[in-house]
Coordinates of C-alpha atoms in Angstrom, one line a residue:
M1 CA 15.3 -73.5 45.0
P2 CA 15.6 -75.9 42.1
E3 CA 16.3 -73.3 39.4
W4 CA 19.5 -72.2 41.3
E5 CA 20.5 -75.7 41.9
G6 CA 20.4 -76.5 38.2
L7 CA 23.1 -73.9 37.7
G8 CA 25.5 -75.8 40.0
V9 CA 25.3 -73.3 42.9
A10 CA 26.6 -74.6 46.2
P11 CA 24.3 -75.2 49.2
D12 CA 25.9 -72.5 51.4
I13 CA 25.4 -69.8 48.7
L14 CA 21.8 -71.1 48.0
R15 CA 21.1 -70.6 51.7
A16 CA 22.3 -67.0 51.5
L17 CA 20.2 -66.4 48.3
G18 CA 17.2 -67.8 50.1
D19 CA 17.7 -65.3 53.0
Q20 CA 17.5 -62.5 50.5
G21 CA 14.4 -63.8 48.8
F22 CA 16.1 -64.6 45.5
S23 CA 14.0 -67.6 44.6
K24 CA 15.1 -67.9 41.0
P25 CA 18.0 -66.5 38.8
T26 CA 17.6 -63.7 36.4
P27 CA 18.3 -64.2 32.7
I28 CA 21.9 -62.8 32.9
Q29 CA 22.6 -65.1 35.9
S30 CA 21.1 -68.2 34.2
L31 CA 23.3 -67.7 31.2
S32 CA 26.5 -66.5 32.9
I33 CA 26.9 -68.8 36.0
P34 CA 27.2 -72.2 34.3
P35 CA 30.0 -71.4 31.8
A36 CA 31.8 -69.4 34.5
L37 CA 31.3 -71.8 37.3
L38 CA 31.6 -75.2 35.5
Y39 CA 33.9 -74.4 32.6
H40 CA 35.9 -71.4 33.8
R41 CA 35.0 -69.4 30.7
D42 CA 35.7 -65.6 30.6
I43 CA 32.3 -63.8 30.5
I44 CA 31.4 -60.6 28.6
G45 CA 27.9 -59.8 29.9
A46 CA 25.5 -57.1 28.8
A47 CA 22.2 -56.8 30.6
E48 CA 19.8 -54.0 31.6
T49 CA 20.3 -52.2 34.8
G50 CA 18.8 -53.9 37.8
S51 CA 19.1 -57.4 36.2
G52 CA 21.4 -59.0 38.8
K53 CA 24.8 -58.6 37.1
T54 CA 26.7 -58.5 40.5
L55 CA 25.6 -62.1 41.4
A56 CA 26.2 -63.2 37.9
F57 CA 30.0 -62.8 38.5
G58 CA 29.9 -62.9 42.3
I59 CA 28.5 -66.4 42.7
P60 CA 31.1 -68.2 40.6
I61 CA 33.9 -66.3 42.3
I62 CA 32.7 -67.0 45.8
Q63 CA 32.1 -70.6 45.1
H64 CA 35.5 -71.1 43.4
I65 CA 37.3 -69.4 46.3
E66 CA 35.5 -71.4 49.0
A67 CA 36.4 -74.6 47.2
Y68 CA 40.0 -73.5 46.8
K69 CA 40.2 -72.8 50.6
K70 CA 38.7 -76.1 51.5
R71 CA 41.1 -77.9 49.1
K72 CA 44.1 -76.1 50.6
A73 CA 42.9 -77.0 54.1
E74 CA 42.6 -80.7 53.2
Q75 CA 46.1 -80.8 51.7
S76 CA 47.7 -79.2 54.8
P77 CA 48.5 -81.0 58.0
S78 CA 46.4 -79.9 61.0
D79 CA 49.1 -77.6 62.4
K80 CA 49.7 -76.0 59.0
E81 CA 46.0 -75.6 58.5
S82 CA 45.7 -73.4 61.6
D83 CA 48.7 -71.4 60.4
L84 CA 47.1 -70.9 57.0
E85 CA 43.9 -69.6 58.6
S86 CA 45.8 -67.2 60.9
Q87 CA 48.1 -65.9 58.1
G88 CA 45.3 -65.6 55.6
Y89 CA 45.1 -66.2 51.9
P90 CA 46.5 -64.1 49.1
L91 CA 44.4 -61.7 47.0
L92 CA 42.4 -64.1 44.7
A93 CA 39.7 -61.9 43.2
L94 CA 39.9 -58.2 42.2
I95 CA 36.7 -56.3 41.2
M96 CA 37.0 -52.8 39.8
A97 CA 34.1 -50.3 39.6
P98 CA 34.1 -46.7 38.4
T99 CA 32.6 -45.0 41.4
R100 CA 32.9 -45.3 45.2
E101 CA 29.2 -45.8 45.7
L102 CA 29.1 -48.7 43.2
A103 CA 32.1 -50.3 44.7
L104 CA 30.6 -50.2 48.2
Q105 CA 27.3 -51.6 46.9
V106 CA 29.0 -54.5 45.1
K107 CA 30.9 -55.3 48.3
D108 CA 27.6 -55.4 50.3
H109 CA 26.0 -57.7 47.7
L110 CA 29.0 -60.1 47.8
V111 CA 29.1 -60.1 51.6
K112 CA 25.5 -61.2 51.7
A113 CA 26.0 -63.9 49.1
A114 CA 29.1 -65.2 51.1
K115 CA 27.3 -65.1 54.4
Y116 CA 27.6 -68.9 55.1
T117 CA 31.1 -69.3 53.6
S118 CA 34.6 -68.4 54.9
V119 CA 35.2 -65.9 52.0
K120 CA 36.2 -62.4 53.1
V121 CA 35.3 -59.3 51.1
A122 CA 36.6 -55.7 51.5
A123 CA 36.1 -52.5 49.6
I124 CA 38.9 -50.0 48.8
V125 CA 37.7 -46.6 47.6
G126 CA 38.8 -43.0 47.6
G127 CA 37.4 -40.5 50.0
M128 CA 37.7 -42.8 53.0
A129 CA 40.5 -42.9 55.5
A130 CA 43.5 -44.7 54.1
P131 CA 44.7 -46.1 57.5
K132 CA 41.3 -47.7 58.0
Q133 CA 41.4 -49.4 54.6
Q134 CA 45.0 -50.6 55.2
R135 CA 43.7 -52.2 58.4
L136 CA 41.0 -54.0 56.3
L137 CA 43.7 -55.3 53.9
K138 CA 45.8 -56.6 56.8
Q139 CA 42.9 -59.1 57.4
R140 CA 43.8 -60.4 54.0
P141 CA 40.4 -60.6 52.3
E142 CA 40.3 -63.0 49.3
I143 CA 38.1 -60.6 47.4
V144 CA 38.8 -56.9 47.0
V145 CA 36.3 -54.4 45.4
A146 CA 38.1 -51.2 44.4
T147 CA 38.0 -48.0 42.5
P148 CA 41.1 -47.8 40.3
G149 CA 42.5 -44.5 41.8
R150 CA 42.7 -45.7 45.4
L151 CA 43.8 -49.2 44.4
W152 CA 46.7 -47.8 42.3
E153 CA 47.7 -45.5 45.1
L154 CA 48.0 -48.5 47.5
I155 CA 49.9 -50.6 44.9
S156 CA 52.3 -47.6 44.4
Q157 CA 52.8 -47.5 48.2
Q158 CA 53.6 -51.3 48.0
E159 CA 50.8 -52.3 50.3
E160 CA 51.5 -56.0 50.7
H161 CA 48.1 -57.6 50.1
V162 CA 47.1 -55.7 46.9
S163 CA 50.6 -55.7 45.5
N164 CA 50.9 -59.4 45.7
I165 CA 48.8 -60.1 42.6
Q166 CA 50.7 -62.9 41.0
L167 CA 48.3 -65.4 42.5
L168 CA 45.2 -63.5 41.3
R169 CA 42.6 -65.9 39.9
Y170 CA 39.6 -63.6 39.1
L171 CA 39.4 -60.2 37.6
V172 CA 36.1 -58.3 37.2
I173 CA 35.6 -54.9 35.5
D174 CA 32.1 -53.6 36.2
E175 CA 30.6 -50.9 33.9
A176 CA 33.5 -51.8 31.6
D177 CA 32.5 -49.6 28.7
R178 CA 33.0 -46.5 30.9
M179 CA 36.1 -47.9 32.6
V180 CA 38.1 -48.2 29.4
E181 CA 37.0 -45.0 27.7
Q182 CA 39.9 -42.9 26.4
G183 CA 40.8 -40.2 28.9
H184 CA 39.2 -42.0 31.8
Y185 CA 40.9 -44.0 34.6
E186 CA 44.5 -44.0 33.6
E187 CA 45.1 -46.0 36.7
L188 CA 43.1 -48.8 35.3
S189 CA 45.5 -49.2 32.4
S190 CA 48.4 -49.3 34.8
I191 CA 46.7 -51.9 37.0
L192 CA 45.9 -54.1 34.0
E193 CA 49.5 -53.9 32.7
L194 CA 50.8 -54.8 36.1
I195 CA 48.5 -57.8 36.4
H196 CA 49.4 -59.2 33.1
L197 CA 53.1 -58.6 33.7
K198 CA 53.1 -60.4 37.0
K199 CA 50.8 -63.2 35.6
S200 CA 53.3 -63.9 32.8
G201 CA 56.2 -66.3 32.7
N202 CA 57.3 -67.8 36.0
M203 CA 55.1 -65.5 38.0
E204 CA 52.0 -67.2 36.6
V205 CA 52.6 -70.6 38.3
D206 CA 49.7 -71.7 40.4
Q207 CA 50.4 -71.8 44.1
E208 CA 49.1 -75.3 44.4
D209 CA 51.6 -76.4 41.7
A210 CA 54.4 -74.3 43.2
E211 CA 54.0 -76.3 46.4
R212 CA 54.0 -79.6 44.6
P213 CA 57.0 -81.9 45.6
S214 CA 60.0 -81.4 43.2
N215 CA 59.9 -85.1 42.3
S216 CA 56.3 -84.9 41.1
S217 CA 55.8 -86.2 37.6
K218 CA 53.3 -83.5 36.8
T219 CA 54.7 -80.3 35.3
P220 CA 53.4 -77.1 37.0
E221 CA 50.6 -75.4 35.1
K222 CA 50.0 -71.8 34.7
A223 CA 47.1 -70.5 36.7
R224 CA 44.8 -68.8 34.2
L225 CA 43.1 -65.5 35.1
Q226 CA 39.4 -65.8 34.7
K227 CA 37.8 -62.4 33.6
F228 CA 34.3 -61.0 33.9
I229 CA 33.4 -57.9 32.0
F230 CA 29.9 -56.5 32.6
S231 CA 27.8 -53.4 31.7
A232 CA 24.3 -52.3 30.8
T233 CA 25.4 -50.5 27.7
L234 CA 28.3 -52.7 26.5
T235 CA 26.7 -53.5 23.2
L236 CA 25.0 -50.2 22.3
P237 CA 26.4 -48.7 19.2
K238 CA 28.4 -45.5 19.7
S239 CA 28.4 -42.4 17.6
F240 CA 30.8 -39.5 17.6
K241 CA 32.1 -36.8 15.3
K242 CA 35.5 -37.2 13.6
R243 CA 36.8 -34.5 11.4
G244 CA 33.3 -33.0 11.3
R245 CA 31.6 -36.2 10.2
E246 CA 29.5 -38.4 12.4
K247 CA 30.9 -41.9 12.7
T248 CA 29.1 -44.9 14.3
V249 CA 31.0 -47.8 15.8
S250 CA 29.1 -51.1 15.6
K251 CA 28.5 -53.6 18.4
G252 CA 31.1 -56.0 16.9
E253 CA 33.8 -53.3 16.7
L254 CA 33.1 -52.2 20.3
L255 CA 33.5 -55.7 21.6
A256 CA 36.7 -56.3 19.7
S257 CA 38.2 -53.1 21.0
L258 CA 37.2 -53.9 24.6
M259 CA 38.6 -57.4 24.4
D260 CA 41.9 -56.1 23.1
K261 CA 42.2 -53.5 25.9
I262 CA 41.5 -56.0 28.6
H263 CA 43.5 -58.8 27.0
L264 CA 40.6 -61.2 26.6
E265 CA 41.1 -64.3 24.4
R266 CA 38.3 -64.7 22.0
K267 CA 38.2 -68.5 22.0
R268 CA 37.9 -68.5 25.8
S269 CA 35.3 -65.8 26.1
K270 CA 31.6 -66.2 26.1
V271 CA 29.5 -63.1 25.1
I272 CA 26.1 -62.9 26.8
D273 CA 23.8 -60.1 25.7
V274 CA 20.3 -60.0 27.2
T275 CA 19.7 -56.3 26.6
S276 CA 16.8 -55.1 24.5
S277 CA 17.4 -53.1 21.3
R278 CA 16.5 -49.9 23.3
G279 CA 18.9 -50.7 26.2
T280 CA 16.1 -50.0 28.8
V281 CA 13.9 -52.5 30.5
E282 CA 10.3 -53.2 29.4
T283 CA 8.9 -52.2 32.7
L284 CA 10.2 -48.6 32.2
T285 CA 7.7 -46.0 31.0
E286 CA 9.4 -43.0 29.3
A287 CA 8.0 -39.5 28.6
K288 CA 9.3 -36.0 27.9
I289 CA 8.3 -32.4 28.8
T290 CA 9.2 -29.8 26.3
C291 CA 9.8 -26.4 27.9
T292 CA 12.1 -23.4 28.0
K293 CA 15.3 -23.5 30.0
E294 CA 13.7 -21.0 32.5
D295 CA 10.6 -23.2 33.0
K296 CA 12.5 -26.4 33.9
D297 CA 12.2 -25.5 37.6
V298 CA 8.5 -24.9 37.2
Y299 CA 7.8 -28.4 35.7
L300 CA 10.2 -30.1 38.1
Y301 CA 8.4 -28.5 41.1
Y302 CA 5.0 -29.4 39.6
F303 CA 6.0 -33.0 39.2
L304 CA 7.5 -33.3 42.7
L305 CA 4.3 -31.8 44.3
K306 CA 1.9 -34.0 42.4
Y307 CA 3.9 -37.3 42.5
P308 CA 5.6 -37.5 45.8
G309 CA 7.1 -41.0 45.5
R310 CA 10.9 -41.7 45.8
T311 CA 12.5 -39.6 43.0
L312 CA 16.0 -39.2 41.6
V313 CA 16.7 -36.0 39.6
F314 CA 19.8 -36.0 37.4
A315 CA 21.6 -32.8 36.3
N316 CA 24.8 -32.6 34.1
T317 CA 26.8 -30.3 36.4
I318 CA 27.5 -29.8 40.1
D319 CA 26.5 -26.1 39.9
C320 CA 23.1 -27.1 38.7
V321 CA 22.6 -29.6 41.5
R322 CA 23.7 -27.0 44.1
R323 CA 21.2 -24.4 42.6
L324 CA 18.3 -26.9 42.5
T325 CA 19.1 -28.0 46.1
S326 CA 18.9 -24.4 47.3
I327 CA 15.7 -23.5 45.4
L328 CA 13.8 -26.7 46.4
R329 CA 14.8 -26.2 50.1
L330 CA 13.3 -22.7 50.0
V331 CA 10.0 -24.1 48.8
Q332 CA 10.1 -26.6 51.7
L333 CA 10.9 -29.8 49.9
N334 CA 13.7 -31.9 51.3
P335 CA 16.3 -32.5 48.5
L336 CA 19.4 -34.5 49.2
P337 CA 22.4 -33.6 46.9
L338 CA 24.9 -36.1 45.6
H339 CA 28.0 -35.1 43.6
A340 CA 31.7 -35.7 43.3
S341 CA 32.7 -32.5 45.3
M342 CA 31.0 -33.7 48.4
Q343 CA 32.9 -35.6 51.1
Q344 CA 32.4 -39.3 50.9
R345 CA 30.9 -39.5 54.4
Q346 CA 28.2 -36.9 53.4
R347 CA 27.5 -38.7 50.1
L348 CA 26.9 -42.0 51.9
K349 CA 24.8 -40.3 54.6
N350 CA 22.6 -38.7 51.9
L351 CA 22.2 -42.0 50.1
D352 CA 21.1 -43.7 53.4
R353 CA 18.6 -41.0 54.1
F354 CA 17.2 -41.3 50.5
K355 CA 16.8 -45.0 50.9
A356 CA 15.1 -44.7 54.2
S357 CA 12.3 -42.4 52.9
N358 CA 9.4 -43.5 50.7
T359 CA 9.2 -39.9 49.4
G360 CA 12.9 -39.3 49.2
L361 CA 14.3 -36.7 46.7
L362 CA 17.9 -37.1 45.5
L363 CA 19.5 -34.5 43.3
A364 CA 22.5 -36.0 41.6
T365 CA 25.1 -35.7 38.9
D366 CA 26.1 -38.8 36.9
V367 CA 28.1 -40.0 39.8
A368 CA 24.9 -41.8 40.8
A369 CA 24.0 -42.9 37.2
R370 CA 25.8 -46.2 37.1
G371 CA 25.2 -49.3 39.1
L372 CA 23.5 -48.0 42.2
D373 CA 20.9 -50.4 43.3
I374 CA 18.3 -48.5 45.5
A375 CA 15.0 -50.3 45.9
N376 CA 11.7 -48.7 44.8
I377 CA 12.8 -45.6 43.1
E378 CA 9.6 -44.7 41.3
H379 CA 10.7 -41.8 39.1
V380 CA 13.9 -40.6 37.4
I381 CA 13.9 -37.0 36.1
H382 CA 16.5 -35.9 33.6
Y383 CA 16.6 -32.2 34.4
Q384 CA 19.2 -31.9 31.7
V385 CA 19.6 -34.3 28.8
P386 CA 22.9 -36.2 29.0
K387 CA 25.4 -35.8 26.1
D388 CA 25.7 -39.6 25.7
P389 CA 22.8 -42.0 25.1
E390 CA 24.6 -44.5 27.3
V391 CA 24.3 -42.2 30.3
Y392 CA 20.6 -41.8 29.6
V393 CA 20.3 -45.6 29.8
H394 CA 22.2 -45.8 33.1
R395 CA 20.3 -42.9 34.6
S396 CA 16.9 -44.4 33.6
G397 CA 18.1 -47.7 35.0
R398 CA 17.9 -46.5 38.6
T399 CA 14.1 -47.1 38.4
A400 CA 12.1 -50.1 37.0
R401 CA 14.6 -52.5 38.6
A402 CA 13.9 -56.2 39.4
S403 CA 10.8 -56.3 37.2
H404 CA 9.1 -53.3 39.1
E405 CA 7.5 -50.5 37.2
G406 CA 9.3 -47.1 36.9
L407 CA 9.1 -43.8 35.1
S408 CA 11.8 -41.7 33.3
V409 CA 10.9 -38.1 32.4
V410 CA 13.2 -35.9 30.3
L411 CA 12.9 -32.1 30.5
V412 CA 13.9 -31.0 27.0
G413 CA 14.8 -27.3 26.5
P414 CA 16.1 -25.7 23.3
E415 CA 19.7 -26.2 24.5
D416 CA 19.0 -30.0 24.9
L417 CA 17.6 -30.7 21.4
A418 CA 20.8 -32.0 19.8
H419 CA 21.6 -34.4 22.6
Y420 CA 17.9 -35.5 22.9
R421 CA 17.7 -36.3 19.1
K422 CA 21.0 -38.2 19.3
T423 CA 19.6 -40.3 22.2
M424 CA 16.4 -41.0 20.4
K425 CA 18.3 -42.0 17.2
T426 CA 20.4 -44.4 19.1
L427 CA 17.8 -45.9 21.4
N428 CA 14.4 -45.3 19.7
N429 CA 15.1 -45.4 16.0
G430 CA 14.6 -41.7 15.9
E431 CA 11.1 -41.8 17.2
D432 CA 10.1 -39.1 19.7
L433 CA 9.0 -39.9 23.3
G434 CA 5.4 -39.2 24.3
S435 CA 4.6 -36.0 26.2
F436 CA 4.1 -36.2 29.9
P437 CA 0.6 -34.9 30.9
V438 CA 0.7 -31.6 32.8
D439 CA -2.2 -29.6 34.2
V440 CA -1.1 -26.2 33.1
S441 CA -3.7 -24.4 35.2
Y442 CA -1.4 -24.9 38.2
L443 CA 1.7 -23.4 36.6
P444 CA 1.0 -19.7 37.3
G445 CA 0.8 -20.4 41.1
I446 CA 4.0 -22.4 40.8
R447 CA 5.8 -19.7 38.9
N448 CA 4.9 -17.2 41.6
R449 CA 6.4 -19.3 44.3
L450 CA 9.6 -20.1 42.4
S451 CA 10.0 -16.4 41.3
I452 CA 10.3 -15.4 45.0
A453 CA 12.5 -18.4 45.8
R454 CA 14.9 -17.5 43.0
Q455 CA 15.1 -13.9 44.3
I456 CA 16.0 -15.2 47.8
D457 CA 18.6 -17.6 46.4
K458 CA 20.2 -14.9 44.2
E459 CA 20.5 -12.5 47.2
E460 CA 21.8 -15.1 49.6
L461 CA 24.3 -16.5 47.0
K462 CA 25.6 -13.0 46.3
V463 CA 26.3 -12.3 50.0
S464 CA 27.7 -15.8 50.5
K465 CA 30.2 -15.5 47.6
K466 CA 31.5 -12.2 48.9
K467 CA 31.9 -13.6 52.5
S468 CA 33.6 -16.7 51.1
S469 CA 36.0 -14.6 49.0
N470 CA 36.9 -12.3 51.9
S471 CA 37.4 -15.3 54.2
W472 CA 39.8 -16.9 51.8
I473 CA 41.9 -13.8 51.4
L474 CA 42.0 -13.1 55.1
N475 CA 43.0 -16.7 56.0
S476 CA 45.7 -16.7 53.3
A477 CA 47.1 -13.5 54.5
K478 CA 47.1 -14.7 58.1
A479 CA 48.9 -17.9 57.1
M480 CA 51.6 -15.8 55.3
D481 CA 51.7 -13.2 58.1
I482 CA 51.0 -10.3 55.9
E483 CA 48.5 -7.4 56.0
V484 CA 45.6 -7.3 53.6
D485 CA 44.8 -4.3 51.4
E486 CA 41.1 -3.5 52.0
D487 CA 40.7 -2.8 48.3
L488 CA 41.1 -6.6 47.7
L489 CA 38.1 -7.4 49.9
E490 CA 34.5 -7.6 48.6
D491 CA 32.3 -4.7 49.8
L492 CA 29.6 -6.0 52.1
G493 CA 28.3 -2.5 52.9
D494 CA 28.1 -0.8 56.2
S495 CA 25.8 -1.8 59.1
H496 CA 22.9 0.2 57.5
D497 CA 23.3 -1.5 54.1
Q498 CA 23.5 -4.9 55.8
K499 CA 20.3 -4.2 57.8
V500 CA 18.5 -3.2 54.6
Q501 CA 19.7 -6.4 53.0
R502 CA 18.5 -8.5 55.9
T503 CA 15.1 -6.7 55.9
K504 CA 14.7 -7.3 52.2
L505 CA 15.4 -11.0 52.6
A506 CA 13.0 -11.3 55.6
H507 CA 10.2 -9.8 53.6
L508 CA 10.8 -12.1 50.6
K509 CA 10.9 -15.1 52.9
A510 CA 7.7 -14.0 54.7
S511 CA 6.0 -13.6 51.3
L512 CA 7.1 -17.1 50.1
N513 CA 6.0 -18.7 53.4
K514 CA 2.6 -17.2 53.0
Q515 CA 2.2 -18.7 49.6
L516 CA 3.5 -22.1 50.7
K517 CA 0.9 -22.2 53.5
S518 CA -1.9 -21.8 50.9
P519 CA -2.7 -24.8 48.6
L520 CA -1.9 -24.4 44.9
V521 CA -5.2 -24.2 43.1
P522 CA -6.1 -24.2 39.3
L523 CA -6.1 -20.7 37.8
G524 CA -9.6 -19.2 37.9
F525 CA -11.1 -21.8 40.3
S526 CA -12.8 -20.8 43.6
G527 CA -14.6 -23.2 46.0
K528 CA -14.0 -26.8 46.9
Y529 CA -14.3 -30.3 45.4
P530 CA -16.8 -32.8 46.8
T531 CA -15.2 -36.2 47.3
K532 CA -17.1 -39.5 47.1
T533 CA -17.3 -39.6 51.0
G534 CA -19.1 -36.2 50.9
K535 CA -16.0 -34.3 52.3
L536 CA -15.2 -31.0 50.7
V537 CA -11.5 -30.4 49.9
M538 CA -9.6 -27.7 48.3
P539 CA -8.3 -28.7 44.9
G540 CA -4.7 -28.2 45.8
I541 CA -2.2 -30.1 43.7
Q542 CA -1.3 -32.4 46.6
G543 CA -4.8 -33.0 47.9
Q544 CA -6.9 -33.4 44.7
C545 CA -7.3 -37.1 44.9
P546 CA -10.2 -38.7 46.8
D547 CA -9.4 -40.6 49.9
D548 CA -5.9 -39.1 50.0
E549 CA -4.7 -41.5 47.3
S550 CA -1.6 -40.0 45.6
P551 CA -1.8 -40.1 41.8
R552 CA 0.7 -42.4 40.1
A553 CA 2.8 -40.8 37.4
V554 CA 3.1 -44.0 35.3
T555 CA -0.7 -44.4 35.3
D556 CA -1.2 -40.8 34.2
V557 CA 1.3 -41.3 31.3
T558 CA -0.4 -44.6 30.2
R559 CA -3.9 -43.0 30.4
N560 CA -2.7 -40.0 28.3
K561 CA -1.3 -42.4 25.6
K562 CA -4.6 -44.2 25.4
R563 CA -6.5 -40.9 25.0
K564 CA -4.3 -40.0 22.1
K565 CA -4.9 -43.3 20.3
R566 CA -8.7 -42.8 20.3

């Protein structure tokens, strides 16, 4: 692996990279690793999603810590060396990420890269049992990956390992632009203040220098904190309204603001920007579907039936994700929801199930937009246009990773137009995206299915809400040992009314199941298509291709563009 060796990467880490099939570094890795590893420069890195940012900061940190541990072992007598190993090392590297899923993913990447070293890595995130994470910290991992909320909670509780940060040598802020946004992550500000307070004055003396004999002629040096700041949208211009007027903040102003917030010294920092002017990778194909708000379900269902590859659908709200999950389950798809209101265990379980299926379908809020590295996501669907162009970049970056092709499709309704135009102005010089090709002859059949599914969902949701409300009132009254006034309870009807309701739902479900068992066919078509093998097949949306070859969405978009150019 000569290209890695040329960056100064140690043999133990090279071996781990080889195990993972990383034969050569990506551009962000090639430009970041030498100055960080050889010259201890602070790094501000901007690179498209899927470009290998984690290893760009992970390799220098792991290699430096491994060298530090070996140096300490060589300086210690044999009996003290064993004590050092048993007692563990202080916290040397802190990596902060905005979401639990991203933090756990970063930890997994670093564990693999450190496979043949003695460096220990742990993840500290919310939503997981605090005692378990405290047990992890008692093992004294040199690298901790954390979300700011849980980390600050443990620091406030004076947990020994994370509170002892005066010897911290490396600080990483992943997805930094989001982490320092005003109104977000107040804990991050508190953590940064604490780090810089404890790293100032006498607290900043390097451990090696602190242990130097008092008669040593060398004056103790302050241990400098090396910082790594990374994001995919770090250098995108931002626009916002101030006093009714739209204001745009330039790339230079953004960087200056970020450096001030994180206490970066300009002369020590190296800015590395390998993003394109659009912010998305060249292997990403983008398209839009213009429709009414009511028809978004129709076009989404059409796409999922025709192109069954691994697909990630983004919505702006948890309620929207819940509604889509219910509707798509009724039409016998297998959607997996992912949003902030779910328990962490269920979120991780759904992610694992999504990764394990080549036709997986994940419905998510923007909790999944940043940093998640899931292999071979073929399609990203923006069911609702995000308010911020940066979020569009991060969402779309879940596909077309590591030089693979991918497709991003935006469903644009009248309510989305302002945000869509803002995104195109920021990323595409105001140019519109091409339209995604849709065979509209299938849409009437799809509308019929979804109309019944919506009726079922509406009826079930109405009953569910009433039962949930009653359950809450009854449980609260029981806890307070008081009687409940029946007028406070939702009316579920008598036994006859409930039987009528159940019968109505049963008829609707039977009608829907009957439609689902029949293939969707183009409006006005009767008969079968002959294939090249002579076999007759119904022209259903999922079985219309010869030899059972599933159509590729990217290919259809490209073919449609070529037709329009003729």
